[in-house]
Structure formats: structure tokens, C-alpha cells
Amino acid sequence: MADRGFIAQLQGYGLTTAEIHYYRPDAPSLLQIFVWQEYDLAPDFPVLFDFMDYWRREIEAAVHSVRIAHETLIRPAEWRAVNGVISVQ
């Protein structure tokens, strides 16, 4: 059975990381960070926006800002022939 992440990459998804900065109601002067990572489609990010909708509905925290990084991991430039053998002892 193939890995779910590998199949997602073959379908055009890339690894998306979101750094969510937020405030809790019980500590409004403390800025906290939550890191979320999932395979998503850039530039629309439907999976991330679904998660952010869930956050707004279910989590008692005010979002301050969100930083997004996205990388498509499979591409032709990553594969090249190597002529040699590396032995590890």
C-alpha cells in the first residue's frame, strides 16, 4: 500500500506548513504559536482554509497572523543519475 502523502504528491499536492500566531482569552498579553502541516494545493490552500474555519468555530483563541510555506516535493529536477558507490562501514 502506498503512503497517503506520496499519493497526494502525485495528485499535485505539496507539503504546506502554517505557523499560526494566536492569543488565548485567559492570557491576552501572551502571543502563542501553533504549527500545522499537511498536504495542500497552492495557491488556494483549501485544506488550510478548512482547518482555519474549524479553528474559528471550535477553538477559543484569536488568530493574530498566519505564515505559510509550501513546497512541491516531487519534481524532475530532484532526480539525477549518480555514477558511483558509497560504502558505509
Short mmCIF file of N, CA, C and O in Angstrom, two decimals:
data_model
loop_
_atom_site.label_atom_id
_atom_site.label_comp_id
_atom_site.label_asym_id
_atom_site.label_seq_id
_atom_site.Cartn_x
_atom_site.Cartn_y
_atom_site.Cartn_z
N MET A 1 0.84 -1.18 0.00
CA MET A 1 0.00 0.00 0.00
C MET A 1 0.89 1.25 0.00
O MET A 1 1.82 1.36 0.78
N ALA A 2 0.60 2.17 -0.87
CA ALA A 2 1.38 3.41 -0.98
C ALA A 2 1.02 4.37 0.15
O ALA A 2 -0.10 4.39 0.65
N ASP A 3 1.98 5.19 0.54
CA ASP A 3 1.78 6.18 1.58
C ASP A 3 0.80 7.25 1.11
O ASP A 3 0.83 7.68 -0.05
N ARG A 4 -0.06 7.72 2.02
CA ARG A 4 -1.06 8.73 1.68
C ARG A 4 -0.41 10.02 1.19
O ARG A 4 -0.88 10.66 0.25
N GLY A 5 0.70 10.42 1.81
CA GLY A 5 1.41 11.62 1.40
C GLY A 5 1.99 11.50 0.00
O GLY A 5 1.97 12.46 -0.78
N PHE A 6 2.53 10.33 -0.33
CA PHE A 6 3.09 10.11 -1.66
C PHE A 6 2.00 10.20 -2.73
O PHE A 6 2.18 10.82 -3.77
N ILE A 7 0.85 9.59 -2.46
CA ILE A 7 -0.27 9.65 -3.41
C ILE A 7 -0.75 11.09 -3.58
O ILE A 7 -1.04 11.54 -4.69
N ALA A 8 -0.80 11.85 -2.50
CA ALA A 8 -1.20 13.26 -2.58
C ALA A 8 -0.23 14.05 -3.44
O ALA A 8 -0.64 14.89 -4.25
N GLN A 9 1.07 13.78 -3.32
CA GLN A 9 2.06 14.48 -4.15
C GLN A 9 1.88 14.15 -5.62
O GLN A 9 2.03 15.02 -6.48
N LEU A 10 1.55 12.92 -5.92
CA LEU A 10 1.31 12.54 -7.31
C LEU A 10 0.07 13.23 -7.88
O LEU A 10 -0.04 13.42 -9.08
N GLN A 11 -0.85 13.61 -7.02
CA GLN A 11 -2.05 14.31 -7.45
C GLN A 11 -1.87 15.83 -7.49
O GLN A 11 -2.82 16.56 -7.72
N GLY A 12 -0.65 16.31 -7.25
CA GLY A 12 -0.37 17.74 -7.34
C GLY A 12 -0.30 18.47 -6.02
O GLY A 12 -0.05 19.67 -5.99
N TYR A 13 -0.52 17.79 -4.92
CA TYR A 13 -0.45 18.43 -3.61
C TYR A 13 1.01 18.61 -3.21
O TYR A 13 1.87 17.85 -3.61
N GLY A 14 1.26 19.61 -2.39
CA GLY A 14 2.58 19.84 -1.85
C GLY A 14 2.51 20.00 -0.35
O GLY A 14 1.44 20.27 0.21
N LEU A 15 3.62 19.84 0.31
CA LEU A 15 3.66 19.95 1.76
C LEU A 15 3.51 21.42 2.16
O LEU A 15 4.30 22.26 1.75
N THR A 16 2.50 21.70 2.95
CA THR A 16 2.21 23.06 3.39
C THR A 16 2.41 23.13 4.90
O THR A 16 1.91 22.28 5.64
N THR A 17 3.14 24.12 5.34
CA THR A 17 3.35 24.36 6.76
C THR A 17 2.80 25.74 7.09
O THR A 17 3.12 26.71 6.41
N ALA A 18 1.97 25.81 8.11
CA ALA A 18 1.41 27.09 8.55
C ALA A 18 1.82 27.33 10.00
O ALA A 18 1.68 26.45 10.85
N GLU A 19 2.34 28.50 10.24
CA GLU A 19 2.70 28.93 11.59
C GLU A 19 1.61 29.91 12.02
O GLU A 19 1.53 31.02 11.49
N ILE A 20 0.78 29.49 12.96
CA ILE A 20 -0.37 30.28 13.38
C ILE A 20 -0.05 30.95 14.72
O ILE A 20 0.21 30.28 15.71
N HIS A 21 -0.05 32.26 14.72
CA HIS A 21 0.19 33.06 15.93
C HIS A 21 -1.19 33.44 16.49
O HIS A 21 -2.03 33.96 15.74
N TYR A 22 -1.40 33.19 17.78
CA TYR A 22 -2.73 33.42 18.34
C TYR A 22 -2.65 33.86 19.79
O TYR A 22 -1.64 33.70 20.47
N TYR A 23 -3.77 34.43 20.26
CA TYR A 23 -3.95 34.84 21.65
C TYR A 23 -5.05 34.00 22.27
O TYR A 23 -6.07 33.75 21.64
N ARG A 24 -4.88 33.57 23.53
CA ARG A 24 -5.93 32.88 24.28
C ARG A 24 -6.67 33.92 25.11
O ARG A 24 -6.08 34.90 25.57
N PRO A 25 -7.97 33.73 25.35
CA PRO A 25 -8.73 34.70 26.14
C PRO A 25 -8.24 34.81 27.58
O PRO A 25 -8.32 35.87 28.19
N ASP A 26 -7.70 33.72 28.15
CA ASP A 26 -7.23 33.77 29.53
C ASP A 26 -5.85 34.41 29.68
O ASP A 26 -5.43 34.71 30.79
N ALA A 27 -5.14 34.61 28.57
CA ALA A 27 -3.82 35.27 28.61
C ALA A 27 -3.67 36.14 27.36
O ALA A 27 -2.88 35.83 26.47
N PRO A 28 -4.40 37.25 27.30
CA PRO A 28 -4.39 38.06 26.07
C PRO A 28 -3.05 38.76 25.78
O PRO A 28 -2.81 39.16 24.65
N SER A 29 -2.19 38.87 26.76
CA SER A 29 -0.91 39.51 26.51
C SER A 29 0.18 38.53 26.07
O SER A 29 1.30 38.93 25.80
N LEU A 30 -0.16 37.25 25.97
CA LEU A 30 0.79 36.22 25.60
C LEU A 30 0.50 35.72 24.17
O LEU A 30 -0.54 35.14 23.91
N LEU A 31 1.43 35.98 23.27
CA LEU A 31 1.30 35.52 21.89
C LEU A 31 1.85 34.09 21.80
O LEU A 31 3.00 33.84 22.16
N GLN A 32 1.03 33.16 21.32
CA GLN A 32 1.43 31.76 21.24
C GLN A 32 1.50 31.33 19.77
O GLN A 32 0.94 31.98 18.90
N ILE A 33 2.18 30.21 19.53
CA ILE A 33 2.38 29.72 18.16
C ILE A 33 1.92 28.27 18.08
O ILE A 33 2.23 27.45 18.96
N PHE A 34 1.20 27.96 17.00
CA PHE A 34 0.79 26.60 16.68
C PHE A 34 1.29 26.30 15.27
O PHE A 34 1.06 27.10 14.36
N VAL A 35 1.98 25.19 15.08
CA VAL A 35 2.49 24.81 13.76
C VAL A 35 1.63 23.69 13.21
O VAL A 35 1.45 22.66 13.87
N TRP A 36 1.08 23.91 12.01
CA TRP A 36 0.20 22.95 11.33
C TRP A 36 0.88 22.54 10.03
O TRP A 36 1.45 23.37 9.33
N GLN A 37 0.82 21.25 9.71
CA GLN A 37 1.46 20.76 8.49
C GLN A 37 0.59 19.69 7.85
O GLN A 37 0.14 18.75 8.50
N GLU A 38 0.34 19.85 6.54
CA GLU A 38 -0.50 18.91 5.80
C GLU A 38 -0.22 19.11 4.31
O GLU A 38 0.34 20.11 3.90
N TYR A 39 -0.62 18.14 3.51
CA TYR A 39 -0.50 18.28 2.06
C TYR A 39 -1.68 19.10 1.56
O TYR A 39 -2.83 18.85 1.92
N ASP A 40 -1.39 20.10 0.71
CA ASP A 40 -2.41 21.03 0.25
C ASP A 40 -2.07 21.52 -1.15
O ASP A 40 -0.95 21.33 -1.63
N LEU A 41 -3.03 22.17 -1.79
CA LEU A 41 -2.86 22.70 -3.14
C LEU A 41 -2.63 24.21 -3.09
O LEU A 41 -3.48 24.95 -2.60
N ALA A 42 -1.48 24.66 -3.59
CA ALA A 42 -1.21 26.09 -3.67
C ALA A 42 -1.75 26.59 -5.00
O ALA A 42 -1.80 25.84 -5.97
N PRO A 43 -2.16 27.80 -5.15
CA PRO A 43 -2.16 28.90 -4.19
C PRO A 43 -3.46 29.05 -3.42
O PRO A 43 -3.61 29.97 -2.63
N ASP A 44 -4.43 28.15 -3.64
CA ASP A 44 -5.75 28.30 -3.00
C ASP A 44 -5.79 27.76 -1.57
O ASP A 44 -6.58 28.24 -0.76
N PHE A 45 -5.00 26.75 -1.25
CA PHE A 45 -4.89 26.14 0.08
C PHE A 45 -6.26 25.76 0.67
O PHE A 45 -6.62 26.22 1.76
N PRO A 46 -7.03 24.91 0.00
CA PRO A 46 -8.35 24.54 0.53
C PRO A 46 -8.28 23.77 1.85
O PRO A 46 -9.15 23.97 2.72
N VAL A 47 -7.28 22.93 2.05
CA VAL A 47 -7.17 22.17 3.30
C VAL A 47 -6.84 23.11 4.46
O VAL A 47 -7.42 23.00 5.55
N LEU A 48 -5.95 24.05 4.25
CA LEU A 48 -5.59 25.02 5.29
C LEU A 48 -6.78 25.89 5.64
O LEU A 48 -7.06 26.12 6.82
N PHE A 49 -7.52 26.36 4.64
CA PHE A 49 -8.67 27.21 4.93
C PHE A 49 -9.78 26.43 5.64
O PHE A 49 -10.48 26.99 6.49
N ASP A 50 -9.93 25.14 5.34
CA ASP A 50 -10.87 24.31 6.10
C ASP A 50 -10.45 24.22 7.56
O ASP A 50 -11.28 24.30 8.47
N PHE A 51 -9.13 24.04 7.78
CA PHE A 51 -8.63 23.99 9.16
C PHE A 51 -8.86 25.33 9.86
O PHE A 51 -9.25 25.36 11.03
N MET A 52 -8.61 26.44 9.16
CA MET A 52 -8.79 27.76 9.78
C MET A 52 -10.27 28.02 10.09
O MET A 52 -10.59 28.65 11.10
N ASP A 53 -11.19 27.52 9.25
CA ASP A 53 -12.62 27.63 9.56
C ASP A 53 -12.95 26.83 10.82
O ASP A 53 -13.72 27.30 11.67
N TYR A 54 -12.38 25.63 10.92
CA TYR A 54 -12.55 24.82 12.13
C TYR A 54 -12.02 25.58 13.35
O TYR A 54 -12.66 25.61 14.41
N TRP A 55 -10.84 26.20 13.21
CA TRP A 55 -10.23 26.96 14.31
C TRP A 55 -11.18 28.06 14.78
O TRP A 55 -11.41 28.24 15.97
N ARG A 56 -11.75 28.82 13.83
CA ARG A 56 -12.64 29.92 14.19
C ARG A 56 -13.91 29.42 14.91
O ARG A 56 -14.41 30.10 15.80
N ARG A 57 -14.41 28.26 14.49
CA ARG A 57 -15.63 27.72 15.09
C ARG A 57 -15.40 27.07 16.45
O ARG A 57 -16.20 27.24 17.37
N GLU A 58 -14.32 26.30 16.60
CA GLU A 58 -14.17 25.40 17.74
C GLU A 58 -13.13 25.80 18.78
O GLU A 58 -13.19 25.31 19.90
N ILE A 59 -12.18 26.63 18.43
CA ILE A 59 -11.08 26.94 19.36
C ILE A 59 -11.24 28.36 19.87
O ILE A 59 -11.41 29.30 19.09
N GLU A 60 -11.16 28.51 21.18
CA GLU A 60 -11.31 29.82 21.80
C GLU A 60 -9.97 30.54 21.80
O GLU A 60 -9.30 30.64 22.83
N ALA A 61 -9.59 31.02 20.63
CA ALA A 61 -8.35 31.76 20.50
C ALA A 61 -8.47 32.69 19.30
O ALA A 61 -9.01 32.32 18.27
N ALA A 62 -7.97 33.90 19.47
CA ALA A 62 -8.00 34.89 18.39
C ALA A 62 -6.71 34.77 17.58
O ALA A 62 -5.61 34.87 18.12
N VAL A 63 -6.86 34.58 16.28
CA VAL A 63 -5.70 34.46 15.40
C VAL A 63 -5.09 35.84 15.19
O VAL A 63 -5.78 36.79 14.81
N HIS A 64 -3.80 35.95 15.42
CA HIS A 64 -3.07 37.20 15.19
C HIS A 64 -2.53 37.24 13.77
O HIS A 64 -2.72 38.22 13.05
N SER A 65 -1.85 36.16 13.34
CA SER A 65 -1.29 36.10 11.99
C SER A 65 -1.00 34.65 11.63
O SER A 65 -0.91 33.79 12.49
N VAL A 66 -0.85 34.42 10.32
CA VAL A 66 -0.53 33.09 9.81
C VAL A 66 0.56 33.23 8.77
O VAL A 66 0.43 34.03 7.83
N ARG A 67 1.64 32.47 8.93
CA ARG A 67 2.73 32.41 7.92
C ARG A 67 2.65 31.06 7.25
O ARG A 67 2.54 30.03 7.91
N ILE A 68 2.72 31.07 5.91
CA ILE A 68 2.55 29.84 5.15
C ILE A 68 3.80 29.57 4.33
O ILE A 68 4.33 30.46 3.67
N ALA A 69 4.24 28.30 4.34
CA ALA A 69 5.32 27.83 3.48
C ALA A 69 4.78 26.62 2.72
O ALA A 69 4.09 25.78 3.30
N HIS A 70 5.11 26.54 1.43
CA HIS A 70 4.59 25.44 0.61
C HIS A 70 5.70 24.95 -0.30
O HIS A 70 6.44 25.73 -0.88
N GLU A 71 5.80 23.64 -0.43
CA GLU A 71 6.83 23.04 -1.29
C GLU A 71 6.27 21.81 -1.96
O GLU A 71 5.75 20.91 -1.28
N THR A 72 6.36 21.78 -3.29
CA THR A 72 6.03 20.55 -4.01
C THR A 72 7.28 19.70 -3.99
O THR A 72 8.34 20.11 -4.43
N LEU A 73 7.20 18.54 -3.40
CA LEU A 73 8.39 17.74 -3.14
C LEU A 73 8.84 16.90 -4.33
O LEU A 73 10.01 16.59 -4.45
N ILE A 74 7.91 16.49 -5.19
CA ILE A 74 8.29 15.66 -6.32
C ILE A 74 8.38 16.53 -7.56
O ILE A 74 7.42 17.20 -7.93
N ARG A 75 9.53 16.53 -8.20
CA ARG A 75 9.70 17.26 -9.46
C ARG A 75 10.90 16.67 -10.19
O ARG A 75 11.80 16.09 -9.56
N PRO A 76 10.93 16.82 -11.49
CA PRO A 76 12.00 16.19 -12.26
C PRO A 76 13.40 16.64 -11.88
O PRO A 76 14.35 15.88 -11.98
N ALA A 77 13.57 17.87 -11.42
CA ALA A 77 14.91 18.38 -11.10
C ALA A 77 15.55 17.63 -9.93
O ALA A 77 16.75 17.68 -9.76
N GLU A 78 14.77 16.95 -9.14
CA GLU A 78 15.31 16.27 -7.98
C GLU A 78 15.95 14.93 -8.33
O GLU A 78 16.69 14.39 -7.54
N TRP A 79 15.63 14.36 -9.47
CA TRP A 79 16.13 13.05 -9.83
C TRP A 79 17.26 13.18 -10.83
O TRP A 79 17.11 13.80 -11.87
N ARG A 80 18.42 12.62 -10.51
CA ARG A 80 19.54 12.62 -11.45
C ARG A 80 20.35 11.36 -11.22
O ARG A 80 20.40 10.81 -10.12
N ALA A 81 20.98 10.90 -12.27
CA ALA A 81 21.78 9.68 -12.18
C ALA A 81 23.08 9.98 -11.46
O ALA A 81 23.72 11.00 -11.67
N VAL A 82 23.48 9.06 -10.63
CA VAL A 82 24.74 9.17 -9.90
C VAL A 82 25.61 7.99 -10.31
O VAL A 82 25.20 6.83 -10.25
N ASN A 83 26.82 8.30 -10.74
CA ASN A 83 27.74 7.25 -11.16
C ASN A 83 28.76 7.05 -10.04
O ASN A 83 29.74 7.78 -9.92
N GLY A 84 28.48 6.09 -9.18
CA GLY A 84 29.40 5.84 -8.07
C GLY A 84 28.73 5.03 -6.99
O GLY A 84 27.51 4.83 -6.98
N VAL A 85 29.53 4.53 -6.08
CA VAL A 85 29.04 3.75 -4.97
C VAL A 85 29.62 4.32 -3.69
O VAL A 85 30.80 4.62 -3.60
N ILE A 86 28.77 4.49 -2.71
CA ILE A 86 29.21 4.96 -1.41
C ILE A 86 29.06 3.80 -0.44
O ILE A 86 27.97 3.27 -0.25
N SER A 87 30.14 3.38 0.15
CA SER A 87 30.07 2.27 1.11
C SER A 87 30.15 2.83 2.53
O SER A 87 30.96 3.71 2.82
N VAL A 88 29.27 2.33 3.37
CA VAL A 88 29.23 2.74 4.77
C VAL A 88 29.68 1.55 5.61
O VAL A 88 29.15 0.45 5.47
N GLN A 89 30.65 1.78 6.46
CA GLN A 89 31.16 0.67 7.27
C GLN A 89 30.71 0.73 8.68
O GLN A 89 30.54 1.68 9.30
#
